[in-house]
Amino acid sequence: MESRDDPPRIIDLITSFGSKNLPSGKHMSKHSTAASPETGSPMSSQERRLAASRLRPTITRTSVLNALEEAAPSCLDARQMYRILSTQLDSVTLASIYRALKDLWVAGLLVRTEGAHGRGFYTIKPDGTDAHYDTLRCHCGARLVFIEDEVLREHLRSLAYEEGFAPDKESAYTITMTCTECRQPRKGEQ
């Protein structure tokens, strides 16, 4: 029997189950380099974001991030994501999509918004956005646009003070309205 990489000890796998921190660095080493060892190509921006968040760049996670990036500024729910990715990947399941979305959201890479009937919609959080972010949001939850206008932010803060609110340093403002897609009548509703 040839000597290959030592398989992880079963106790290491059991104790690290559900934890983002792996018991040793050897399991992560293949993904922590700047280039992919198989192809020699540089890591994609999604793989770098995952590595920076200490998440293993699985096919499902990188595919979810790519699909959300292509859909921006629209948000996608898990079922829409499954319909998109099931045509591209053979091994994807709805459960793996839910798991990837949860992991990415907990890691702070995604923003989750509530849509109609409590459906969760997701979009990629822009780089450099910390805990607070201002957004324009559609009632349906399927569209979210990030606002990076400091003048508008200060104006909203001053309005809040005038009305008796005491916004803290990292307040986030969400302006909810109806997007043009939701305003257009659907077939048969005219």
Tab-separated table of C-alpha atoms in Angstrom:
chain	number	residue	atom	x	y	z
A	1	MET	CA	0.000	0.000	0.000
A	2	GLU	CA	1.443	3.356	-1.034
A	3	SER	CA	1.878	6.184	1.395
A	4	ARG	CA	-0.527	8.999	0.586
A	5	ASP	CA	-1.924	11.874	2.569
A	6	ASP	CA	-2.999	10.577	5.921
A	7	PRO	CA	-6.776	10.408	6.092
A	8	PRO	CA	-8.304	12.574	8.792
A	9	ARG	CA	-8.807	10.750	12.037
A	10	ILE	CA	-12.427	9.865	12.652
A	11	ILE	CA	-12.415	11.615	16.027
A	12	ASP	CA	-11.236	14.841	14.331
A	13	LEU	CA	-14.102	14.609	11.866
A	14	ILE	CA	-16.669	13.906	14.577
A	15	THR	CA	-15.546	16.740	16.848
A	16	SER	CA	-15.393	19.256	14.002
A	17	PHE	CA	-18.833	18.370	12.604
A	18	GLY	CA	-20.828	21.589	12.202
A	19	SER	CA	-17.862	23.757	13.143
A	20	LYS	CA	-16.279	26.244	10.760
A	21	ASN	CA	-12.916	25.771	12.473
A	22	LEU	CA	-11.318	22.541	11.384
A	23	PRO	CA	-9.202	20.670	13.952
A	24	SER	CA	-6.041	21.016	11.883
A	25	GLY	CA	-4.911	23.089	8.945
A	26	LYS	CA	-4.098	20.091	6.735
A	27	HIS	CA	-7.715	19.660	5.607
A	28	MET	CA	-7.850	23.269	4.385
A	29	SER	CA	-4.404	23.409	2.786
A	30	LYS	CA	-5.591	22.597	-0.722
A	31	HIS	CA	-7.883	25.642	-0.776
A	32	SER	CA	-5.730	28.153	1.063
A	33	THR	CA	-3.191	28.695	-1.703
A	34	ALA	CA	-3.436	31.514	-4.220
A	35	ALA	CA	-3.640	29.123	-7.155
A	36	SER	CA	-5.482	25.912	-7.739
A	37	PRO	CA	-2.987	23.025	-7.592
A	38	GLU	CA	-4.832	21.007	-10.244
A	39	THR	CA	-4.850	23.685	-12.935
A	40	GLY	CA	-2.366	26.272	-11.726
A	41	SER	CA	-5.017	28.932	-12.353
A	42	PRO	CA	-5.636	31.702	-9.830
A	43	MET	CA	-8.530	31.399	-7.423
A	44	SER	CA	-11.790	33.020	-8.474
A	45	SER	CA	-13.115	36.042	-6.600
A	46	GLN	CA	-15.779	33.794	-5.026
A	47	GLU	CA	-13.148	31.329	-3.794
A	48	ARG	CA	-11.140	34.219	-2.288
A	49	ARG	CA	-14.262	35.512	-0.507
A	50	LEU	CA	-14.930	32.044	0.880
A	51	ALA	CA	-11.328	31.602	2.010
A	52	ALA	CA	-11.364	35.023	3.694
A	53	SER	CA	-14.471	33.930	5.609
A	54	ARG	CA	-12.808	30.637	6.551
A	55	LEU	CA	-15.262	28.591	4.508
A	56	ARG	CA	-14.179	25.736	2.281
A	57	PRO	CA	-14.871	26.683	-1.361
A	58	THR	CA	-17.160	23.816	-2.336
A	59	ILE	CA	-18.720	23.581	-5.767
A	60	THR	CA	-22.154	24.349	-4.325
A	61	ARG	CA	-20.985	27.432	-2.394
A	62	THR	CA	-19.068	28.924	-5.318
A	63	SER	CA	-21.967	28.145	-7.686
A	64	VAL	CA	-24.444	29.834	-5.331
A	65	LEU	CA	-22.245	32.932	-5.127
A	66	ASN	CA	-21.832	33.017	-8.916
A	67	ALA	CA	-25.584	32.669	-9.494
A	68	LEU	CA	-26.338	35.461	-7.002
A	69	GLU	CA	-23.708	37.686	-8.607
A	70	GLU	CA	-25.283	37.165	-12.040
A	71	ALA	CA	-28.792	37.828	-10.681
A	72	ALA	CA	-27.913	41.105	-8.894
A	73	PRO	CA	-29.710	43.385	-8.067
A	74	SER	CA	-32.432	40.755	-7.952
A	75	CYS	CA	-32.538	38.406	-4.994
A	76	LEU	CA	-33.074	34.666	-5.291
A	77	ASP	CA	-34.690	32.185	-2.943
A	78	ALA	CA	-33.513	28.597	-2.497
A	79	ARG	CA	-35.960	27.113	-5.009
A	80	GLN	CA	-35.008	29.614	-7.729
A	81	MET	CA	-31.360	28.881	-6.985
A	82	TYR	CA	-32.047	25.144	-7.282
A	83	ARG	CA	-33.737	25.599	-10.681
A	84	ILE	CA	-30.711	27.540	-11.948
A	85	LEU	CA	-28.020	25.260	-10.528
A	86	SER	CA	-29.698	21.908	-11.253
A	87	THR	CA	-29.150	22.554	-14.962
A	88	GLN	CA	-25.434	23.222	-14.357
A	89	LEU	CA	-24.544	20.673	-11.660
A	90	ASP	CA	-25.537	17.021	-11.514
A	91	SER	CA	-25.069	16.464	-7.794
A	92	VAL	CA	-26.888	19.520	-6.432
A	93	THR	CA	-29.915	19.005	-4.207
A	94	LEU	CA	-32.310	21.464	-2.644
A	95	ALA	CA	-30.893	20.523	0.767
A	96	SER	CA	-27.350	21.371	-0.356
A	97	ILE	CA	-28.586	24.753	-1.623
A	98	TYR	CA	-30.246	25.503	1.738
A	99	ARG	CA	-27.068	24.427	3.556
A	100	ALA	CA	-24.837	26.592	1.343
A	101	LEU	CA	-27.132	29.625	1.727
A	102	LYS	CA	-27.168	29.216	5.513
A	103	ASP	CA	-23.374	28.868	5.688
A	104	LEU	CA	-22.809	31.901	3.463
A	105	TRP	CA	-25.346	33.991	5.385
A	106	VAL	CA	-23.868	33.065	8.781
A	107	ALA	CA	-20.392	33.896	7.447
A	108	GLY	CA	-21.634	37.387	6.519
A	109	LEU	CA	-21.270	37.027	2.751
A	110	LEU	CA	-25.000	37.265	2.006
A	111	VAL	CA	-27.881	39.505	2.957
A	112	ARG	CA	-31.190	37.803	3.664
A	113	THR	CA	-34.476	39.588	3.183
A	114	GLU	CA	-38.034	38.428	3.793
A	115	GLY	CA	-40.359	38.186	0.837
A	116	ALA	CA	-44.028	37.449	0.444
A	117	HIS	CA	-45.314	34.635	2.666
A	118	GLY	CA	-42.067	34.609	4.701
A	119	ARG	CA	-39.852	33.337	1.881
A	120	GLY	CA	-36.187	34.112	2.391
A	121	PHE	CA	-34.415	35.876	-0.472
A	122	TYR	CA	-30.645	36.232	-0.663
A	123	THR	CA	-28.179	38.530	-2.373
A	124	ILE	CA	-24.427	39.040	-2.122
A	125	LYS	CA	-23.299	41.648	0.370
A	126	PRO	CA	-20.999	44.141	-1.388
A	127	ASP	CA	-17.292	44.051	-0.515
A	128	GLY	CA	-16.319	46.474	2.217
A	129	THR	CA	-19.826	46.543	3.706
A	130	ASP	CA	-19.671	45.993	7.428
A	131	ALA	CA	-22.568	45.433	9.798
A	132	HIS	CA	-24.646	48.312	8.434
A	133	TYR	CA	-25.862	48.845	4.930
A	134	ASP	CA	-28.637	51.006	3.535
A	135	THR	CA	-30.965	49.478	0.978
A	136	LEU	CA	-33.891	50.033	-1.323
A	137	ARG	CA	-36.114	46.971	-1.069
A	138	CYS	CA	-39.180	45.800	-2.984
A	139	HIS	CA	-42.237	44.608	-1.023
A	140	CYS	CA	-41.969	41.193	-2.660
A	141	GLY	CA	-38.396	40.801	-1.370
A	142	ALA	CA	-37.039	39.775	-4.758
A	143	ARG	CA	-35.109	42.989	-5.367
A	144	LEU	CA	-32.588	44.708	-3.091
A	145	VAL	CA	-30.324	47.616	-4.065
A	146	PHE	CA	-27.518	48.817	-1.796
A	147	ILE	CA	-27.245	52.583	-1.263
A	148	GLU	CA	-23.781	54.039	-0.792
A	149	ASP	CA	-24.724	57.722	-0.580
A	150	GLU	CA	-23.346	59.450	2.528
A	151	VAL	CA	-25.397	62.638	1.903
A	152	LEU	CA	-28.611	60.614	1.911
A	153	ARG	CA	-27.469	58.729	5.024
A	154	GLU	CA	-26.833	61.960	6.902
A	155	HIS	CA	-30.195	63.351	5.767
A	156	LEU	CA	-31.981	60.247	7.071
A	157	ARG	CA	-30.097	60.527	10.378
A	158	SER	CA	-31.125	64.172	10.759
A	159	LEU	CA	-34.770	63.278	10.013
A	160	ALA	CA	-34.592	60.538	12.630
A	161	TYR	CA	-33.254	63.014	15.232
A	162	GLU	CA	-36.010	65.520	14.372
A	163	GLU	CA	-38.661	62.839	14.935
A	164	GLY	CA	-37.256	61.838	18.309
A	165	PHE	CA	-35.287	58.750	17.301
A	166	ALA	CA	-31.749	58.257	18.531
A	167	PRO	CA	-30.023	56.339	15.742
A	168	ASP	CA	-26.866	54.620	16.829
A	169	LYS	CA	-23.557	54.836	15.021
A	170	GLU	CA	-24.240	51.804	12.805
A	171	SER	CA	-27.913	52.239	11.978
A	172	ALA	CA	-29.094	50.643	8.757
A	173	TYR	CA	-31.891	52.188	6.726
A	174	THR	CA	-34.168	50.150	4.504
A	175	ILE	CA	-36.574	51.967	2.236
A	176	THR	CA	-39.333	49.615	1.113
A	177	MET	CA	-41.285	50.316	-2.059
A	178	THR	CA	-42.649	48.509	-5.120
A	179	CYS	CA	-40.309	47.785	-8.014
A	180	THR	CA	-41.337	48.219	-11.651
A	181	GLU	CA	-41.711	44.454	-12.198
A	182	CYS	CA	-44.233	44.197	-9.357
A	183	ARG	CA	-46.158	47.242	-10.645
A	184	GLN	CA	-46.716	45.729	-14.094
A	185	PRO	CA	-49.965	43.782	-14.318
A	186	ARG	CA	-49.579	40.065	-14.914
A	187	LYS	CA	-51.265	38.167	-17.698
A	188	GLY	CA	-54.984	37.861	-17.017
A	189	GLU	CA	-55.041	40.595	-14.334
A	190	GLN	CA	-55.763	43.493	-16.679
